XYZ file of N, CA and C in Angstrom:
459
model
N 17.595 -5.922 14.560
C 17.121 -4.582 14.724
C 15.644 -4.574 15.136
N 14.793 -5.258 14.363
C 13.378 -5.386 14.715
C 13.154 -6.710 15.442
N 12.176 -6.767 16.343
C 11.889 -8.030 17.022
C 11.463 -9.116 16.038
N 11.742 -10.367 16.387
C 11.427 -11.490 15.507
C 9.929 -11.651 15.260
N 9.104 -11.145 16.157
C 7.664 -11.269 15.957
C 7.196 -10.436 14.756
N 7.955 -9.389 14.390
C 7.592 -8.522 13.276
C 8.220 -8.943 11.954
N 9.227 -9.797 12.007
C 9.954 -10.171 10.796
C 9.930 -11.674 10.580
N 10.255 -12.054 9.356
C 10.349 -13.459 8.992
C 11.624 -13.621 8.171
N 12.311 -14.732 8.366
C 13.534 -14.993 7.630
C 13.336 -16.199 6.733
N 13.622 -16.021 5.438
C 13.561 -17.106 4.467
C 14.974 -17.464 4.047
N 15.170 -18.728 3.692
C 16.466 -19.179 3.206
C 16.375 -19.403 1.704
N 17.329 -18.828 0.970
C 17.340 -18.964 -0.478
C 17.880 -20.337 -0.861
N 17.768 -20.658 -2.146
C 18.299 -21.941 -2.617
C 19.813 -22.016 -2.481
N 20.474 -20.859 -2.465
C 21.927 -20.832 -2.308
C 22.351 -20.832 -0.842
N 21.390 -20.884 0.066
C 21.694 -20.968 1.487
C 21.781 -19.627 2.196
N 21.558 -18.540 1.505
C 21.567 -17.231 2.137
C 20.218 -16.970 2.788
N 20.221 -16.135 3.809
C 18.960 -15.813 4.469
C 18.520 -14.413 4.065
N 17.211 -14.266 3.968
C 16.609 -12.994 3.598
C 15.535 -12.677 4.625
N 15.604 -11.492 5.210
C 14.665 -11.094 6.254
C 13.706 -10.040 5.701
N 12.437 -10.186 6.004
C 11.428 -9.216 5.583
C 10.353 -9.120 6.647
N 9.531 -8.072 6.547
C 8.426 -7.895 7.487
C 7.360 -8.953 7.241
N 6.690 -9.359 8.301
C 5.593 -10.321 8.155
C 4.424 -9.663 7.429
N 3.548 -10.498 6.845
C 2.454 -9.989 6.026
C 1.526 -9.083 6.814
N 1.255 -9.395 8.082
C 0.315 -8.597 8.863
C 0.920 -7.257 9.263
N 2.240 -7.188 9.371
C 2.893 -5.916 9.676
C 2.772 -4.987 8.471
N 3.019 -5.529 7.277
C 2.887 -4.704 6.073
C 1.427 -4.305 5.831
N 0.492 -5.159 6.230
C -0.926 -4.806 6.117
C -1.255 -3.622 7.018
N -0.763 -3.644 8.248
C -0.997 -2.528 9.169
C -0.351 -1.241 8.654
N 0.855 -1.345 8.094
C 1.528 -0.174 7.531
C 0.719 0.384 6.360
N 0.227 -0.494 5.489
C -0.570 -0.068 4.334
C -1.869 0.603 4.774
N -2.537 0.013 5.755
C -3.768 0.622 6.272
C -3.489 1.976 6.908
N -2.404 2.073 7.671
C -2.060 3.342 8.318
C -1.793 4.417 7.281
N -1.090 4.081 6.221
C -0.799 5.075 5.181
C -2.074 5.510 4.463
N -2.883 4.560 4.039
C -4.106 4.903 3.303
C -5.104 5.647 4.194
N -5.373 5.125 5.383
C -6.339 5.766 6.271
C -5.808 7.068 6.854
N -4.496 7.150 7.036
C -3.897 8.374 7.553
C -3.881 9.493 6.532
N -3.848 9.149 5.259
C -3.855 10.166 4.211
C -5.251 10.736 4.031
N -6.253 9.864 3.913
C -7.634 10.308 3.771
C -8.573 9.215 4.244
N -9.649 9.598 4.920
C -10.721 8.680 5.280
C -12.009 9.473 5.461
N -13.150 8.821 5.382
C -14.419 9.540 5.478
C -14.702 10.164 6.849
N -13.957 9.806 7.878
C -14.192 10.369 9.206
C -13.586 11.759 9.373
N -12.796 12.198 8.405
C -12.131 13.495 8.400
C -11.057 13.637 9.479
N -10.553 12.539 10.005
C -9.389 12.552 10.895
C -8.219 12.044 10.075
N -7.667 12.896 9.217
C -6.647 12.448 8.289
C -5.698 13.590 7.949
N -4.639 13.250 7.242
C -3.574 14.187 6.902
C -4.059 15.334 6.023
N -4.846 15.035 5.015
C -5.309 16.083 4.102
C -6.140 17.115 4.852
N -6.969 16.676 5.785
C -7.745 17.599 6.606
C -6.817 18.443 7.477
N -5.741 17.835 8.009
C -4.791 18.552 8.856
C -4.109 19.686 8.098
N -3.644 19.413 6.880
C -2.897 20.459 6.165
C -3.809 21.494 5.509
N -5.067 21.144 5.250
C -5.966 22.100 4.602
C -6.911 22.802 5.571
N -6.841 22.485 6.864
C -7.755 23.106 7.822
C -7.500 24.605 7.951
N -6.256 25.040 7.766
C -5.903 26.457 7.808
C -4.975 26.722 6.627
N -5.568 26.809 5.441
C -4.798 26.864 4.201
C -3.922 28.117 4.114
N -4.328 29.212 4.755
C -3.507 30.427 4.716
C -2.176 30.228 5.440
N -2.161 29.370 6.438
C -0.944 29.128 7.216
C -0.379 27.736 6.958
N -0.430 27.298 5.714
C 0.000 25.940 5.391
C 1.498 25.748 5.635
N 2.264 26.834 5.596
C 3.710 26.730 5.812
C 4.131 27.136 7.219
N 3.215 27.062 8.174
C 3.564 27.405 9.545
C 3.697 26.143 10.395
N 4.456 26.250 11.452
C 4.636 25.136 12.389
C 5.293 23.937 11.731
N 4.768 22.776 12.028
C 5.328 21.529 11.508
C 4.650 21.055 10.220
N 3.760 21.853 9.669
C 3.068 21.428 8.449
C 4.016 21.158 7.284
N 4.998 22.017 6.988
C 5.914 21.685 5.881
C 6.673 20.377 6.128
N 7.089 20.156 7.358
C 7.776 18.916 7.708
C 6.857 17.722 7.478
N 5.609 17.837 7.933
C 4.646 16.742 7.774
C 4.358 16.480 6.295
N 4.265 17.533 5.505
C 4.014 17.369 4.069
C 5.169 16.632 3.411
N 6.397 17.015 3.735
C 7.574 16.364 3.149
C 7.647 14.898 3.570
N 7.386 14.601 4.827
C 7.411 13.212 5.310
C 6.346 12.385 4.598
N 5.113 12.915 4.505
C 4.034 12.166 3.856
C 4.330 11.948 2.373
N 4.857 12.962 1.704
C 5.225 12.789 0.293
C 6.315 11.735 0.141
N 7.285 11.738 1.040
C 8.349 10.735 0.997
C 7.817 9.328 1.184
N 6.898 9.158 2.125
C 6.313 7.838 2.367
C 5.519 7.375 1.147
N 4.758 8.290 0.533
C 3.993 7.925 -0.656
C 4.897 7.588 -1.835
N 6.003 8.311 -1.972
C 6.958 7.995 -3.041
C 7.526 6.596 -2.840
N 7.872 6.254 -1.596
C 8.369 4.900 -1.312
C 7.304 3.844 -1.598
N 6.063 4.129 -1.222
C 4.978 3.173 -1.469
C 4.766 2.968 -2.970
N 4.726 4.051 -3.717
C 4.531 3.937 -5.170
C 5.711 3.238 -5.833
N 6.914 3.509 -5.346
C 8.096 2.845 -5.891
C 8.012 1.342 -5.656
N 7.598 0.939 -4.460
C 7.498 -0.502 -4.179
C 6.400 -1.156 -5.005
N 5.298 -0.441 -5.230
C 4.206 -0.986 -6.035
C 4.684 -1.240 -7.460
N 5.273 -0.230 -8.071
C 5.665 -0.367 -9.480
C 6.942 -1.170 -9.666
N 7.763 -1.264 -8.621
C 8.954 -2.094 -8.728
C 8.594 -3.572 -8.684
N 7.645 -3.932 -7.841
C 7.315 -5.350 -7.723
C 6.193 -5.774 -8.662
N 5.228 -4.910 -8.914
C 4.100 -5.278 -9.762
C 4.258 -4.833 -11.208
N 5.023 -3.808 -11.436
C 5.138 -3.154 -12.740
C 3.770 -2.549 -13.098
N 3.668 -1.911 -14.223
C 2.423 -1.250 -14.607
C 1.299 -2.267 -14.851
N 1.612 -3.362 -15.549
C 0.591 -4.366 -15.849
C 0.029 -4.973 -14.556
N 0.890 -5.274 -13.607
C 0.440 -5.848 -12.344
C -0.409 -4.883 -11.545
N -0.017 -3.605 -11.539
C -0.804 -2.603 -10.817
C -2.188 -2.454 -11.441
N -2.241 -2.438 -12.764
C -3.538 -2.352 -13.450
C -4.374 -3.593 -13.153
N -3.738 -4.757 -13.142
C -4.452 -5.997 -12.832
C -5.046 -5.949 -11.423
N -4.291 -5.458 -10.443
C -4.797 -5.377 -9.065
C -5.970 -4.406 -8.989
N -5.895 -3.282 -9.695
C -7.001 -2.322 -9.709
C -8.244 -2.956 -10.330
N -8.087 -3.695 -11.422
C -9.224 -4.381 -12.063
C -9.789 -5.446 -11.118
N -8.919 -6.167 -10.419
C -9.356 -7.179 -9.463
C -10.181 -6.550 -8.340
N -9.721 -5.426 -7.830
C -10.477 -4.725 -6.781
C -11.813 -4.237 -7.333
N -11.809 -3.694 -8.547
C -13.059 -3.250 -9.166
C -14.050 -4.385 -9.327
N -13.570 -5.550 -9.739
C -14.452 -6.714 -9.886
C -15.005 -7.153 -8.532
N -14.178 -7.088 -7.495
C -14.637 -7.446 -6.148
C -15.715 -6.477 -5.664
N -15.482 -5.168 -5.866
C -16.480 -4.172 -5.465
C -17.770 -4.332 -6.264
N -17.655 -4.662 -7.551
C -18.835 -4.900 -8.377
C -19.610 -6.110 -7.843
N -18.900 -7.141 -7.437
C -19.555 -8.312 -6.854
C -20.293 -7.960 -5.572
N -19.678 -7.113 -4.734
C -20.359 -6.659 -3.511
C -21.623 -5.885 -3.853
N -21.574 -5.073 -4.900
C -22.753 -4.321 -5.331
C -23.837 -5.272 -5.827
N -23.462 -6.282 -6.604
C -24.433 -7.213 -7.163
C -25.178 -7.984 -6.075
N -24.512 -8.262 -4.959
C -25.164 -8.973 -3.852
C -25.805 -8.022 -2.843
N -25.810 -6.731 -3.147
C -26.471 -5.753 -2.285
C -25.680 -5.404 -1.037
N -24.406 -5.713 -1.005
C -23.582 -5.419 0.167
C -22.905 -4.062 0.088
N -22.922 -3.434 -1.089
C -22.291 -2.131 -1.272
C -23.172 -1.302 -2.200
N -23.472 -0.092 -1.758
C -24.303 0.820 -2.550
C -23.401 1.904 -3.130
N -23.276 1.944 -4.462
C -22.389 2.904 -5.108
C -22.871 4.351 -4.947
N -24.120 4.568 -4.589
C -24.617 5.933 -4.405
C -24.344 6.461 -3.000
N -23.931 5.602 -2.075
C -23.584 6.014 -0.712
C -22.130 6.472 -0.692
N -21.930 7.797 -0.596
C -20.587 8.355 -0.696
C -19.681 7.915 0.462
N -20.234 7.755 1.661
C -19.423 7.275 2.790
C -18.910 5.859 2.528
N -19.804 4.994 2.067
C -19.406 3.611 1.787
C -18.370 3.570 0.667
N -18.552 4.383 -0.363
C -17.592 4.415 -1.462
C -16.260 5.012 -1.010
N -16.318 5.974 -0.080
C -15.083 6.527 0.480
C -14.277 5.469 1.206
N -14.982 4.664 2.026
C -14.296 3.570 2.721
C -13.791 2.524 1.735
N -14.600 2.200 0.742
C -14.178 1.212 -0.256
C -12.941 1.697 -1.006
N -12.918 2.962 -1.365
C -11.764 3.514 -2.070
C -10.515 3.549 -1.206
N -10.665 3.973 0.033
C -9.522 4.053 0.942
C -8.959 2.669 1.231
N -9.827 1.708 1.500
C -9.358 0.343 1.766
C -8.773 -0.293 0.504
N -9.299 0.079 -0.665
C -8.742 -0.425 -1.920
C -7.317 0.090 -2.125
N -7.086 1.355 -1.812
C -5.738 1.915 -1.907
C -4.802 1.184 -0.946
N -5.277 0.904 0.266
C -4.457 0.167 1.227
C -4.117 -1.224 0.696
N -5.083 -1.873 0.055
C -4.838 -3.208 -0.502
C -3.819 -3.148 -1.632
N -3.913 -2.118 -2.476
C -2.946 -1.970 -3.571
C -1.540 -1.788 -3.003
N -1.408 -0.959 -1.983
C -0.099 -0.758 -1.350
C 0.396 -2.072 -0.763
N -0.483 -2.805 -0.086
C -0.083 -4.062 0.551
C 0.369 -5.090 -0.477
N -0.370 -5.204 -1.565
C 0.027 -6.143 -2.623
C 1.365 -5.725 -3.214
N 1.549 -4.415 -3.420
C 2.807 -3.930 -3.961
C 3.991 -4.219 -3.064
N 3.790 -4.087 -1.765
C 4.875 -4.362 -0.822
C 5.178 -5.860 -0.771
N 4.151 -6.688 -0.851
C 4.328 -8.127 -0.646
C 4.456 -8.951 -1.919
N 4.265 -8.361 -3.077
C 4.282 -9.141 -4.321
C 5.598 -9.871 -4.519
N 6.698 -9.198 -4.287
C 7.994 -9.855 -4.500
C 8.218 -10.961 -3.469
N 7.751 -10.763 -2.253
C 7.895 -11.784 -1.211
C 7.056 -13.013 -1.556
N 5.828 -12.781 -2.017
C 4.957 -13.897 -2.407
C 5.563 -14.641 -3.591
N 6.052 -13.897 -4.583
C 6.652 -14.521 -5.762
C 7.884 -15.342 -5.372
N 8.698 -14.789 -4.495
C 9.896 -15.505 -4.051
C 9.518 -16.785 -3.310
N 8.476 -16.719 -2.498
C 8.049 -17.901 -1.749
C 7.480 -18.975 -2.675
N 6.723 -18.557 -3.690
C 6.118 -19.520 -4.609
C 7.136 -20.163 -5.537
N 8.073 -19.364 -6.043
C 9.007 -19.872 -7.047
C 10.340 -20.313 -6.481
N 10.706 -19.806 -5.320
C 12.016 -20.106 -4.760
C 13.133 -19.289 -5.367
N 12.796 -18.367 -6.277
C 13.790 -17.512 -6.906
C 13.925 -16.253 -6.059
N 15.110 -16.052 -5.483
C 15.330 -14.907 -4.607
C 16.190 -13.828 -5.236
N 16.838 -14.133 -6.325
C 17.638 -13.120 -7.005
C 17.584 -13.382 -8.506
N 17.338 -12.351 -9.241
C 17.343 -12.474 -10.690
C 18.280 -11.425 -11.249
N 18.786 -11.695 -12.401
C 19.665 -10.731 -13.052
C 19.004 -10.335 -14.354
N 18.755 -9.069 -14.503
C 18.110 -8.563 -15.705
C 19.207 -8.057 -16.644
N 19.302 -8.648 -17.794
C 20.283 -8.242 -18.777
C 19.571 -7.653 -19.967
N 19.915 -6.412 -20.301
C 19.313 -5.771 -21.460
C 20.169 -6.017 -22.677
N 19.523 -6.394 -23.751
C 20.243 -6.629 -25.001
C 20.007 -5.461 -25.936
N 21.031 -5.143 -26.730
C 20.915 -4.014 -27.669
C 20.132 -4.386 -28.896
């Protein structure tokens, strides 16, 4: 369905093949979602739907709102399905530590709202990207492609 340049196929220990998007494709998708939702340049979805708030339900705005909400629901589902709550919190703490390190070396000024806007938007994109790729990375590292979760009473 998709060209081979966009996908990668892994073989499981049982000999089955599993196809997924390449890491750079998911990175571009994550950046598009985060930057398309909000960015400091004001060329984003939130600006589009709030530019004429009285007519928010006119034209294609309701359709665009439903599509964007659907995409965000899928992104959040993939984040929490692969990372769970602890993993998502860990990624947020990791990003915070990285931003703090940039501040300590004078590369990021927390009082500059534009810089913090970009840092926040790119951080959201990174969280989405990690959420999409966490299961793929785990499968590649461990070789476990299918697990069965059994709940005990």
